[in-house]
Coordinates of C-alpha atoms in Angstrom, one line a residue:
Chain U
M697 CA 38.1 24.7 20.7
N698 CA 39.0 22.1 18.1
L699 CA 36.3 22.2 15.5
Q700 CA 37.2 19.0 13.8
R701 CA 36.7 17.1 17.1
I702 CA 33.3 18.8 17.6
R703 CA 32.3 17.9 14.0
T704 CA 33.5 14.3 14.5
V705 CA 31.4 13.8 17.7
I706 CA 28.3 15.4 16.1
A707 CA 28.6 13.2 13.0
K708 CA 29.1 10.2 15.3
E709 CA 26.0 11.1 17.4
W710 CA 23.8 11.5 14.3
A711 CA 25.1 8.3 12.8
E712 CA 24.3 6.4 16.0
V713 CA 21.2 8.0 17.3
F714 CA 19.3 8.2 14.0
K715 CA 19.6 4.4 13.8
N716 CA 17.2 4.4 16.7
K717 CA 13.6 4.2 15.4
L718 CA 12.1 6.0 18.4
V719 CA 14.4 9.0 17.9
L720 CA 13.8 9.0 14.2
F721 CA 10.1 9.0 14.8
T722 CA 10.3 11.9 17.2
V723 CA 12.5 14.0 14.9
G724 CA 10.5 13.2 11.7
F725 CA 6.9 12.6 12.7
L726 CA 6.4 15.2 15.4
P727 CA 7.2 18.2 13.2
L728 CA 4.9 16.7 10.5
V729 CA 2.0 16.5 12.9
F730 CA 2.7 19.8 14.5
T731 CA 2.8 21.5 11.1
A732 CA -0.2 19.6 9.6
L733 CA -2.4 20.4 12.6
P734 CA -2.5 24.2 12.3
L735 CA -2.8 23.9 8.5
G736 CA -5.8 21.5 8.9
I737 CA -7.4 23.9 11.4
L738 CA -6.9 26.8 9.1
Y739 CA -8.5 24.9 6.3
A740 CA -11.4 23.8 8.6
T741 CA -12.1 27.4 9.7
R742 CA -12.1 29.1 6.3
G743 CA -15.9 28.7 6.1
D744 CA -18.7 31.3 6.5
P745 CA -17.2 34.8 7.0
E746 CA -20.5 36.1 8.6
Q747 CA -20.6 33.3 11.1
M748 CA -16.9 33.9 12.0
A749 CA -17.6 37.6 12.4
S750 CA -20.4 36.9 14.8
E751 CA -18.1 34.6 16.8
M752 CA -15.5 37.5 17.1
S753 CA -17.4 38.7 20.1
D754 CA -16.1 35.7 21.9
L755 CA -12.4 36.7 21.5
P756 CA -10.5 38.3 24.3
A757 CA -10.5 42.1 24.1
Q758 CA -6.7 42.2 24.3
F759 CA -6.6 40.0 21.2
M760 CA -9.1 42.1 19.3
A761 CA -6.8 45.0 19.7
L762 CA -4.0 43.0 18.0
C763 CA -6.2 42.4 14.9
G764 CA -6.3 46.0 13.9
D765 CA -8.1 46.6 10.6
I766 CA -8.1 43.0 9.3
S767 CA -11.3 41.2 8.5
A768 CA -13.2 39.4 11.1
S769 CA -12.7 36.0 9.6
E770 CA -9.0 36.6 9.3
C771 CA -8.8 37.8 12.9
M772 CA -10.6 34.6 14.0
Q773 CA -8.0 32.5 12.1
V774 CA -5.1 34.6 13.6
F775 CA -6.5 33.9 17.0
I776 CA -6.7 30.2 16.4
L777 CA -3.2 30.2 15.0
N778 CA -1.9 31.9 18.1
Q779 CA -2.8 28.8 20.0
F780 CA -0.8 26.7 17.6
L781 CA 2.3 29.0 17.7
L782 CA 3.1 27.1 20.9
L783 CA 3.4 23.9 18.9
F784 CA 6.3 25.4 17.0
M785 CA 7.8 26.3 20.4
M786 CA 7.2 22.8 21.7
M787 CA 9.1 21.1 18.9
P788 CA 12.6 22.4 19.9
L789 CA 11.9 21.3 23.5
I790 CA 10.7 17.7 22.8
I791 CA 13.1 16.7 20.0
P792 CA 16.5 17.4 21.8
I793 CA 15.3 15.6 24.9
S794 CA 14.8 12.5 22.9
I795 CA 18.1 12.8 21.1
A796 CA 20.1 13.7 24.2
A797 CA 18.5 11.0 26.4
Y798 CA 19.3 8.3 23.9
S799 CA 22.8 9.7 23.2
I800 CA 23.9 10.1 26.8
V801 CA 22.2 7.3 28.5
G802 CA 23.0 5.1 25.6
E803 CA 26.7 5.9 26.0
K804 CA 26.4 5.2 29.7
T805 CA 24.9 1.7 29.2
T806 CA 27.4 0.7 26.5
H807 CA 30.3 2.1 28.5
S808 CA 31.4 4.0 25.4
L809 CA 31.9 7.3 27.3
E810 CA 35.1 6.3 29.0
P811 CA 37.2 5.6 25.9
L812 CA 35.8 8.8 24.4
L813 CA 36.8 10.7 27.6
A814 CA 40.3 9.2 27.3
T815 CA 40.9 11.0 24.0
P816 CA 42.3 14.5 23.9
I817 CA 38.9 16.1 23.4
S818 CA 38.1 18.7 26.1
T819 CA 34.9 18.4 28.2
V820 CA 33.8 21.8 26.7
E821 CA 34.2 20.4 23.2
L822 CA 32.4 17.2 24.1
L823 CA 29.5 19.0 25.8
T824 CA 29.3 21.5 22.9
A825 CA 29.2 18.6 20.4
K826 CA 26.6 16.7 22.3
S827 CA 24.5 19.8 22.8
L828 CA 24.7 20.8 19.1
A829 CA 24.0 17.2 18.0
A830 CA 20.7 17.3 19.9
A831 CA 19.8 20.9 19.3
I832 CA 20.5 21.3 15.5
P833 CA 18.1 18.6 14.3
A834 CA 15.4 20.1 16.6
V835 CA 15.9 23.6 15.4
L836 CA 16.1 22.5 11.8
A837 CA 13.0 20.4 12.0
T838 CA 11.1 23.3 13.7
W839 CA 12.2 25.7 11.0
L840 CA 11.4 23.2 8.2
G841 CA 8.0 22.7 9.7
F842 CA 7.5 26.5 9.9
A843 CA 8.6 26.9 6.3
I844 CA 6.1 24.3 5.2
F845 CA 3.5 26.1 7.3
V846 CA 4.3 29.4 5.7
V847 CA 4.0 27.9 2.2
G848 CA 0.8 26.1 3.0
A849 CA -1.0 28.8 5.0
P850 CA -1.9 31.1 2.1
L851 CA -3.5 28.1 0.3
V852 CA -5.8 27.3 3.2
S853 CA -6.4 30.6 5.0
T854 CA -9.2 33.1 4.4
G855 CA -7.0 36.0 3.4
P856 CA -3.5 37.5 3.0
S857 CA -3.5 39.1 6.5
V858 CA -3.1 35.7 8.1
L859 CA 0.2 35.1 6.3
R860 CA 1.4 38.7 7.1
Y861 CA 0.6 37.9 10.8
I862 CA 2.6 34.6 10.7
L863 CA 5.5 36.4 9.2
G864 CA 5.3 39.2 11.7
P865 CA 7.9 39.9 14.4
M866 CA 6.2 37.9 17.1
W867 CA 6.1 34.6 15.2
L868 CA 9.6 35.1 13.8
L869 CA 11.0 35.8 17.2
A870 CA 9.2 32.8 18.6
V871 CA 10.4 30.4 15.9
F872 CA 13.9 31.8 15.1
G873 CA 14.8 33.3 18.5
L874 CA 13.0 31.4 21.2
G875 CA 13.2 28.1 19.3
P876 CA 17.0 27.7 19.5
L877 CA 17.0 29.0 23.1
M878 CA 14.4 26.4 24.1
A879 CA 16.5 23.7 22.3
I880 CA 19.6 24.7 24.4
M881 CA 17.5 24.6 27.6
A882 CA 16.1 21.2 26.7
V883 CA 19.5 19.7 25.9
N884 CA 21.1 20.9 29.2
F885 CA 18.1 19.7 31.2
A886 CA 18.2 16.3 29.4
I887 CA 22.0 16.1 30.3
M888 CA 21.1 16.7 34.0
V889 CA 18.4 14.1 34.0
S890 CA 20.5 11.6 31.9
S891 CA 23.3 11.8 34.4
R892 CA 21.0 10.3 37.1
V893 CA 19.2 7.5 35.2
T894 CA 20.2 4.4 33.3
D895 CA 17.3 4.0 30.9
P896 CA 16.9 6.4 28.0
R897 CA 13.1 6.1 28.2
V898 CA 13.1 7.1 31.8
A899 CA 15.4 10.1 31.0
E900 CA 13.1 11.1 28.2
Q901 CA 10.0 11.0 30.4
M902 CA 11.6 12.8 33.3
A903 CA 13.1 15.5 31.0
A904 CA 9.7 16.0 29.4
V905 CA 8.5 17.9 32.5
I906 CA 10.3 20.8 30.9
I907 CA 7.3 21.3 28.5
V908 CA 5.0 21.9 31.5
P909 CA 5.5 25.7 31.6
L910 CA 4.7 25.9 27.9
L911 CA 1.5 23.8 28.4
A912 CA 0.6 26.2 31.2
I913 CA 1.0 29.2 28.8
M914 CA -1.1 27.3 26.2
F915 CA -4.0 26.7 28.6
A916 CA -3.8 30.2 30.0
Q917 CA -4.1 31.5 26.5
I918 CA -7.0 29.2 25.6
G919 CA -8.7 30.3 28.8
G920 CA -8.3 33.9 27.9
L921 CA -6.0 34.7 30.8
L922 CA -3.1 35.5 28.5
V923 CA -2.5 36.7 25.0
L924 CA 0.8 36.0 23.2
N925 CA 2.2 39.2 21.8
L926 CA 5.6 40.6 21.0
T927 CA 6.2 41.9 24.5
F928 CA 5.5 38.5 26.0
M929 CA 7.9 36.9 23.5
L930 CA 10.7 39.5 24.3
I931 CA 10.3 38.9 28.1
A932 CA 10.3 35.1 27.4
A933 CA 13.5 35.5 25.4
V934 CA 15.2 37.2 28.3
V935 CA 14.0 34.6 30.8
L936 CA 15.2 31.8 28.5
L937 CA 18.6 33.5 28.1
V938 CA 19.1 33.6 31.8
A939 CA 17.8 30.0 32.3
D940 CA 20.0 28.7 29.5
A941 CA 23.1 30.4 31.1
A942 CA 22.3 28.8 34.5
L943 CA 21.6 25.4 32.9
I944 CA 24.8 25.5 30.8
V945 CA 26.8 26.2 34.0
V946 CA 25.2 23.2 35.8
G947 CA 25.5 21.0 32.7
A948 CA 29.2 21.9 32.3
R949 CA 29.8 21.0 36.0
L950 CA 28.1 17.6 35.5
F951 CA 30.1 17.0 32.3
Q952 CA 33.5 16.9 33.9
R953 CA 35.5 13.7 33.3
E954 CA 35.7 12.7 37.0
T955 CA 32.0 13.5 37.7
I956 CA 30.9 11.4 34.7
L957 CA 33.1 8.4 35.7
T958 CA 32.6 8.5 39.5
K959 CA 29.3 10.2 40.2
W960 CA 27.0 9.4 37.3
K961 CA 24.7 6.5 38.0
Chain P
M1324 CA 58.1 6.6 31.0
I1325 CA 55.6 6.4 33.9
H1326 CA 56.7 7.9 37.2
A1327 CA 54.3 8.1 40.2
E1328 CA 55.3 9.6 43.5
Q1329 CA 53.0 9.2 46.6
L1330 CA 50.0 9.2 44.2
S1331 CA 46.7 9.0 46.2
K1332 CA 43.0 9.1 45.5
T1333 CA 40.3 9.4 48.1
F1334 CA 36.6 9.5 47.3
G1335 CA 34.3 11.4 49.5
D1336 CA 34.9 13.6 52.6
G1337 CA 35.1 13.2 56.3
P1338 CA 34.2 9.9 58.0
N1339 CA 32.8 8.5 54.8
A1340 CA 35.9 9.0 52.8
I1341 CA 37.3 6.0 51.0
T1342 CA 40.9 5.8 50.0
A1343 CA 41.2 3.9 46.7
V1344 CA 44.8 4.5 46.1
D1345 CA 47.2 5.1 49.0
R1346 CA 50.6 6.8 48.3
L1347 CA 51.5 4.8 45.2
S1348 CA 55.1 5.3 44.1
L1349 CA 56.5 3.4 41.1
D1350 CA 58.5 3.8 37.9
V1351 CA 57.8 2.0 34.6
A1352 CA 60.7 2.2 32.1
E1353 CA 60.4 2.7 28.4
G1354 CA 59.6 -0.5 26.5
E1355 CA 58.7 -2.3 29.7
V1356 CA 55.5 -4.4 30.1
F1357 CA 54.3 -3.8 33.7
G1358 CA 51.6 -5.9 35.2
F1359 CA 49.4 -4.4 37.9
L1360 CA 47.9 -7.1 39.9
G1361 CA 45.3 -6.9 42.7
P1362 CA 41.9 -8.2 43.8
N1363 CA 38.6 -6.5 42.7
G1364 CA 38.2 -3.1 44.3
A1365 CA 42.0 -2.8 45.0
G1366 CA 42.2 0.5 43.1
K1367 CA 43.8 -0.7 39.8
T1368 CA 41.2 1.0 37.6
T1369 CA 41.4 4.1 39.7
T1370 CA 45.1 4.2 39.2
V1371 CA 44.8 3.8 35.5
R1372 CA 42.2 6.5 35.4
M1373 CA 44.5 8.8 37.3
L1374 CA 47.5 8.1 35.1
T1375 CA 45.4 8.7 32.0
T1376 CA 44.0 11.9 33.4
L1377 CA 40.4 10.7 33.6
I1378 CA 40.2 11.5 37.2
G1379 CA 42.4 13.8 39.3
P1380 CA 44.6 12.6 42.2
S1381 CA 43.9 13.7 45.7
G1382 CA 47.6 13.8 46.5
G1383 CA 51.1 13.1 45.1
R1384 CA 52.4 13.6 41.6
A1385 CA 53.0 11.7 38.4
T1386 CA 54.5 12.0 35.0
V1387 CA 53.6 10.0 31.9
N1388 CA 55.8 10.3 28.9
G1389 CA 57.6 13.2 30.6
L1390 CA 54.3 15.1 30.8
T1391 CA 53.0 16.1 34.2
L1392 CA 49.6 15.0 35.5
G1393 CA 47.3 17.9 36.2
R1394 CA 49.3 20.3 34.0
D1395 CA 49.6 18.5 30.7
D1396 CA 46.4 16.5 30.8
A1397 CA 45.4 16.9 27.1
A1398 CA 48.9 16.2 26.0
I1399 CA 49.0 13.0 28.1
R1400 CA 45.7 11.8 26.6
Q1401 CA 47.1 12.5 23.2
S1402 CA 50.3 10.4 23.9
V1403 CA 48.8 7.4 25.5
G1404 CA 46.5 4.6 24.4
V1405 CA 43.8 3.3 26.7
L1406 CA 42.0 0.0 26.5
T1407 CA 39.2 0.3 29.1
E1408 CA 37.8 -2.6 31.1
T1409 CA 34.8 -2.8 28.7
P1410 CA 35.4 -2.2 25.0
G1411 CA 32.8 0.6 24.9
L1412 CA 32.3 0.4 21.1
Y1413 CA 29.6 2.1 19.1
D1414 CA 27.6 -1.0 18.5
R1415 CA 25.4 0.4 15.7
L1416 CA 28.4 1.7 13.7
S1417 CA 30.7 -0.4 11.6
A1418 CA 34.2 -1.4 12.8
E1419 CA 35.7 1.0 10.3
R1420 CA 33.5 3.9 11.4
N1421 CA 34.3 3.2 15.0
L1422 CA 38.0 3.5 14.3
T1423 CA 37.6 6.5 11.9
I1424 CA 35.9 8.5 14.7
Y1425 CA 38.7 7.9 17.1
A1426 CA 41.4 8.5 14.5
R1427 CA 39.9 11.9 13.9
L1428 CA 39.6 12.6 17.7
Y1429 CA 43.3 11.8 18.0
D1430 CA 44.2 14.1 15.0
V1431 CA 45.7 11.2 13.1
A1432 CA 47.3 12.5 9.9
D1433 CA 46.4 9.6 7.6
V1434 CA 43.0 8.4 9.0
P1435 CA 42.1 5.8 6.3
G1436 CA 45.7 4.5 6.3
Q1437 CA 45.9 4.0 10.0
V1438 CA 42.4 2.5 10.2
R1439 CA 43.3 0.0 7.5
K1440 CA 46.6 -0.8 9.1
Y1441 CA 45.1 -1.8 12.4
L1442 CA 42.1 -3.5 11.0
Q1443 CA 44.4 -5.7 8.9
M1444 CA 46.9 -6.2 11.7
L1445 CA 44.1 -7.5 13.9
G1446 CA 42.4 -9.6 11.3
L1447 CA 39.3 -7.5 11.1
W1448 CA 39.6 -6.0 7.6
E1449 CA 37.2 -8.4 6.0
R1450 CA 34.5 -7.5 8.6
R1451 CA 35.2 -3.7 8.5
Q1452 CA 31.7 -2.9 7.2
D1453 CA 29.9 -5.0 9.8
E1454 CA 28.3 -3.3 12.9
A1455 CA 30.6 -3.6 15.9
G1456 CA 27.5 -5.0 17.8
S1457 CA 27.6 -8.1 15.6
F1458 CA 31.2 -9.0 16.7
S1459 CA 32.1 -11.7 19.1
K1460 CA 33.7 -10.7 22.4
G1461 CA 37.2 -11.5 21.1
M1462 CA 36.7 -9.4 18.0
R1463 CA 35.3 -6.5 20.0
Q1464 CA 38.3 -6.6 22.3
K1465 CA 40.6 -6.6 19.3
L1466 CA 38.7 -3.6 17.8
A1467 CA 39.0 -1.8 21.1
L1468 CA 42.7 -2.6 21.1
A1469 CA 43.0 -1.2 17.5
R1470 CA 41.3 1.9 18.7
A1471 CA 43.8 2.4 21.4
L1472 CA 46.7 2.1 19.0
L1473 CA 45.5 4.3 16.0
H1474 CA 47.6 7.3 17.1
E1475 CA 50.7 5.2 17.7
P1476 CA 50.9 5.9 21.4
R1477 CA 54.3 5.2 23.1
V1478 CA 52.5 4.2 26.3
L1479 CA 49.5 1.8 26.5
F1480 CA 47.2 1.3 29.4
L1481 CA 45.4 -2.0 29.2
D1482 CA 42.7 -2.7 31.8
E1483 CA 41.9 -6.4 32.0
P1484 CA 42.7 -7.0 28.3
T1485 CA 41.6 -10.7 28.3
S1486 CA 38.9 -10.7 30.9
A1487 CA 35.7 -12.5 29.8
L1488 CA 37.4 -13.8 26.7
D1489 CA 37.4 -17.5 25.7
P1490 CA 40.9 -19.1 25.7
E1491 CA 41.3 -18.8 22.0
A1492 CA 40.3 -15.1 21.9
A1493 CA 42.5 -14.5 25.0
K1494 CA 45.5 -16.1 23.2
L1495 CA 44.9 -13.9 20.2
V1496 CA 44.9 -10.8 22.3
R1497 CA 48.0 -12.0 24.3
D1498 CA 49.9 -12.7 21.1
F1499 CA 49.1 -9.2 19.9
I1500 CA 50.4 -7.7 23.2
E1501 CA 53.6 -9.8 22.7
E1502 CA 53.9 -8.1 19.3
L1503 CA 53.5 -4.7 20.8
R1504 CA 56.1 -5.5 23.4
G1505 CA 58.5 -6.5 20.6
A1506 CA 57.8 -3.1 19.0
G1507 CA 59.1 -1.4 22.1
R1508 CA 55.9 0.1 23.5
T1509 CA 55.6 0.7 27.2
I1510 CA 52.6 -1.3 28.5
F1511 CA 50.9 -0.8 31.8
M1512 CA 48.5 -3.8 32.2
C1513 CA 45.9 -4.4 34.9
T1514 CA 45.1 -8.1 35.1
H1515 CA 43.6 -10.8 37.2
N1516 CA 45.1 -13.4 35.0
L1517 CA 48.3 -14.4 36.8
D1518 CA 49.5 -16.8 34.1
E1519 CA 49.2 -14.0 31.6
A1520 CA 51.1 -11.6 33.9
D1521 CA 53.8 -14.3 34.4
R1522 CA 54.2 -14.7 30.6
L1523 CA 53.9 -11.2 29.4
C1524 CA 55.2 -8.9 32.1
D1525 CA 58.8 -7.8 32.7
R1526 CA 57.8 -6.7 36.2
I1527 CA 54.7 -6.9 38.2
G1528 CA 53.3 -4.8 41.0
I1529 CA 51.0 -6.5 43.5
F1530 CA 48.6 -3.9 44.7
K1531 CA 45.8 -3.6 47.2
T1532 CA 45.1 0.1 47.8
R1533 CA 48.9 0.2 48.5
L1534 CA 51.7 -1.2 46.4
I1535 CA 52.7 -4.4 48.3
M1536 CA 55.6 -5.5 46.1
V1537 CA 57.2 -4.7 42.8
D1538 CA 59.7 -6.8 40.9
S1539 CA 60.0 -9.3 38.1
P1540 CA 57.9 -12.4 38.7
A1541 CA 61.1 -14.5 39.2
N1542 CA 62.6 -12.2 41.7
I1543 CA 59.4 -12.0 43.7
R1544 CA 59.3 -15.8 43.9
Q1545 CA 62.9 -15.9 45.0
Q1546 CA 62.3 -13.2 47.6
L1547 CA 59.3 -15.1 49.0
Y1548 CA 60.4 -18.7 48.7
G1549 CA 64.1 -18.7 47.7
R1550 CA 65.0 -21.0 44.8
R1551 CA 64.4 -24.7 45.3
V1552 CA 65.9 -27.6 43.5
V1553 CA 64.2 -31.0 43.5
V1554 CA 66.5 -34.1 43.2
H1555 CA 64.5 -37.2 42.2
L1556 CA 66.2 -40.4 43.4
A1557 CA 65.8 -44.1 42.7
Q1558 CA 65.9 -44.7 46.5
A1559 CA 64.5 -43.1 49.7
A1560 CA 66.0 -39.6 50.2
E1561 CA 66.1 -39.5 53.9
G1562 CA 69.7 -40.9 54.2
L1563 CA 71.1 -38.4 51.7
A1564 CA 69.6 -35.2 53.3
A1565 CA 72.6 -34.9 55.7
E1566 CA 75.0 -35.0 52.7
A1567 CA 73.2 -32.1 51.1
R1568 CA 73.0 -30.1 54.3
A1569 CA 76.8 -30.3 54.7
L1570 CA 77.3 -28.2 51.6
P1571 CA 78.0 -24.5 52.5
F1572 CA 75.7 -23.0 49.9
V1573 CA 72.6 -25.1 50.9
K1574 CA 70.2 -23.2 53.0
E1575 CA 67.6 -25.9 53.7
V1576 CA 66.9 -29.5 52.8
Q1577 CA 63.7 -31.5 53.0
A1578 CA 63.4 -35.2 52.2
V1579 CA 60.1 -36.3 50.9
D1580 CA 59.8 -39.9 49.9
N1581 CA 62.4 -40.4 47.2
K1582 CA 62.8 -36.6 46.6
L1583 CA 65.2 -34.1 48.1
V1584 CA 64.0 -30.5 48.1
V1585 CA 67.1 -28.3 48.4
T1586 CA 66.8 -24.5 48.9
L1587 CA 69.8 -22.5 47.6
D1588 CA 70.5 -19.1 46.1
D1589 CA 72.1 -19.9 42.7
P1590 CA 71.1 -23.3 41.3
E1591 CA 73.0 -22.7 38.0
A1592 CA 76.3 -22.4 39.9
N1593 CA 75.6 -24.8 42.8
D1594 CA 73.7 -27.7 41.2
P1595 CA 76.9 -29.5 39.7
A1596 CA 78.5 -29.6 43.2
L1597 CA 75.3 -30.8 44.8
V1598 CA 74.9 -33.6 42.3
R1599 CA 78.5 -34.6 42.6
R1600 CA 78.3 -34.8 46.4
L1601 CA 75.1 -36.9 46.3
V1602 CA 76.5 -39.3 43.6
E1603 CA 79.6 -39.7 45.7
A1604 CA 77.4 -40.6 48.6
G1605 CA 75.7 -43.3 46.6
A1606 CA 72.7 -41.5 45.3
A1607 CA 71.0 -42.9 42.1
I1608 CA 69.8 -39.6 40.6
Q1609 CA 67.0 -39.9 38.1
F1610 CA 66.7 -36.2 37.3
V1611 CA 67.0 -32.8 38.8
G1612 CA 64.5 -29.9 38.4
E1613 CA 63.6 -26.6 39.9
L1614 CA 60.5 -26.3 42.1
R1615 CA 58.7 -23.2 40.7
H1616 CA 55.9 -21.6 42.7
S1617 CA 53.1 -20.3 40.6
L1618 CA 52.5 -16.6 40.5
E1619 CA 49.1 -17.5 42.0
D1620 CA 50.9 -18.8 45.2
V1621 CA 52.9 -15.6 45.3
Y1622 CA 49.9 -13.4 44.8
L1623 CA 47.7 -15.2 47.3
R1624 CA 50.4 -15.2 49.9
L1625 CA 50.9 -11.5 49.6
I1626 CA 47.3 -10.5 49.4
E1627 CA 46.3 -12.7 52.3
A1628 CA 49.2 -11.2 54.3
Q1629 CA 47.5 -7.8 53.7
G1630 CA 44.3 -9.1 55.2

């Protein structure tokens, strides 16, 4: 692995793709919205503790057990936040799709892949560089959003237990463990889709189906069918690891010089 | 410098298989400019892609710069420069940035120095900060050519270097190729432009899935048509044709109006004797020239013969 070549391609990708306003919007605006939304909800639900305590009876029993000895209003806020945890998991899925779609389909339409493939760079180096170029901004934007959320949450929540919960193992595993795994999955999925289409917007839309399982989890949780907890996150991490390994193998096969030049549409 | 032996490429399997390159064998010597001519879909780009290790051959073997295809692929890519059919520039990046990226990918030691050298050499230095997307077609082609040269490759593959360029831009690119030839680089050039091939190439290969003929343009003409001398006369030529036919080195004579078209092997040696014989026979010769078939005639004759 030649690190200079990987760094060069990453720098090239960022220099090019971040001149695209749509990509810039996705990378910049999405984390802002996804961070502001839970903070706003926290602020909006910091009202009457008695009323919140009365609404506690509506919470799923499994979730009540998670609250332990924290106050009713804090437990209510923690429950609401649990719905928004999925937003932080959605960011590393959506952002890389946008970057990878514009990067790969863009190179196809401008025919700039062939001269790049004619250089001594290996296909593994090129795939690594393209994957990192799409995944790093997504992961960093997610982490930055989470950092802002952690700083802002104590200011708008009802008590310190909310922050303790956010900084607990489940949230940390979701943001710092599952986040990068999801970004890798999204990148490889976007590469697969991008190899078959010639319009970056189509690639982006097709690759976006990858968020469907996450939406299903979100709705299952809202419907009380599922409660996100540490065990769930650990299982999800293992599933993602396996899925990533499989997608990397498929992505690497698609990213061979001959395949790109003769089979990509 | 380039050696191919029975090099083949087939796409697909079974009854749907398409042979793009069929048992190509050729040698290109160091410092030679080799023109690879053929119609669209003949397999020229596939050949270049194989020789630059972008795609693998289905059969045969080849070496480029002494390195073996399939075994030394990364080293081959490091040692050759490639100008692809379309420039494939990063349109949103400046000309300088475009070249800097490639200089780093080729592990060039003095990146700013080499970038400057080629931007200046190709007259793009003043526009180095401009986005490549704002360049004219000619400037884009020059930038792509600079990109192919940054690492000082000994072998250059140029795929249609002047296609889609206006005559002025095409001339600029051709002049630069002449300079490269003067610098002793080996150039393998795919082209449709027969006039360009005639002027630039030491040898040409006429190709349509298979290599039909390889030689210098002059030798190919001679092989196909022989060498023909035209004697322009002040009188009708018919009566003088027999005089010319009587000479032992003359192969064929045609009289057309007041011109004699004489086919012979060595005009430089035989023309004086021919002129002397005709003058002795009473010919009033205005001037003597050589009838030169265009490379287009040669090309079309060979390609049509292939069906």
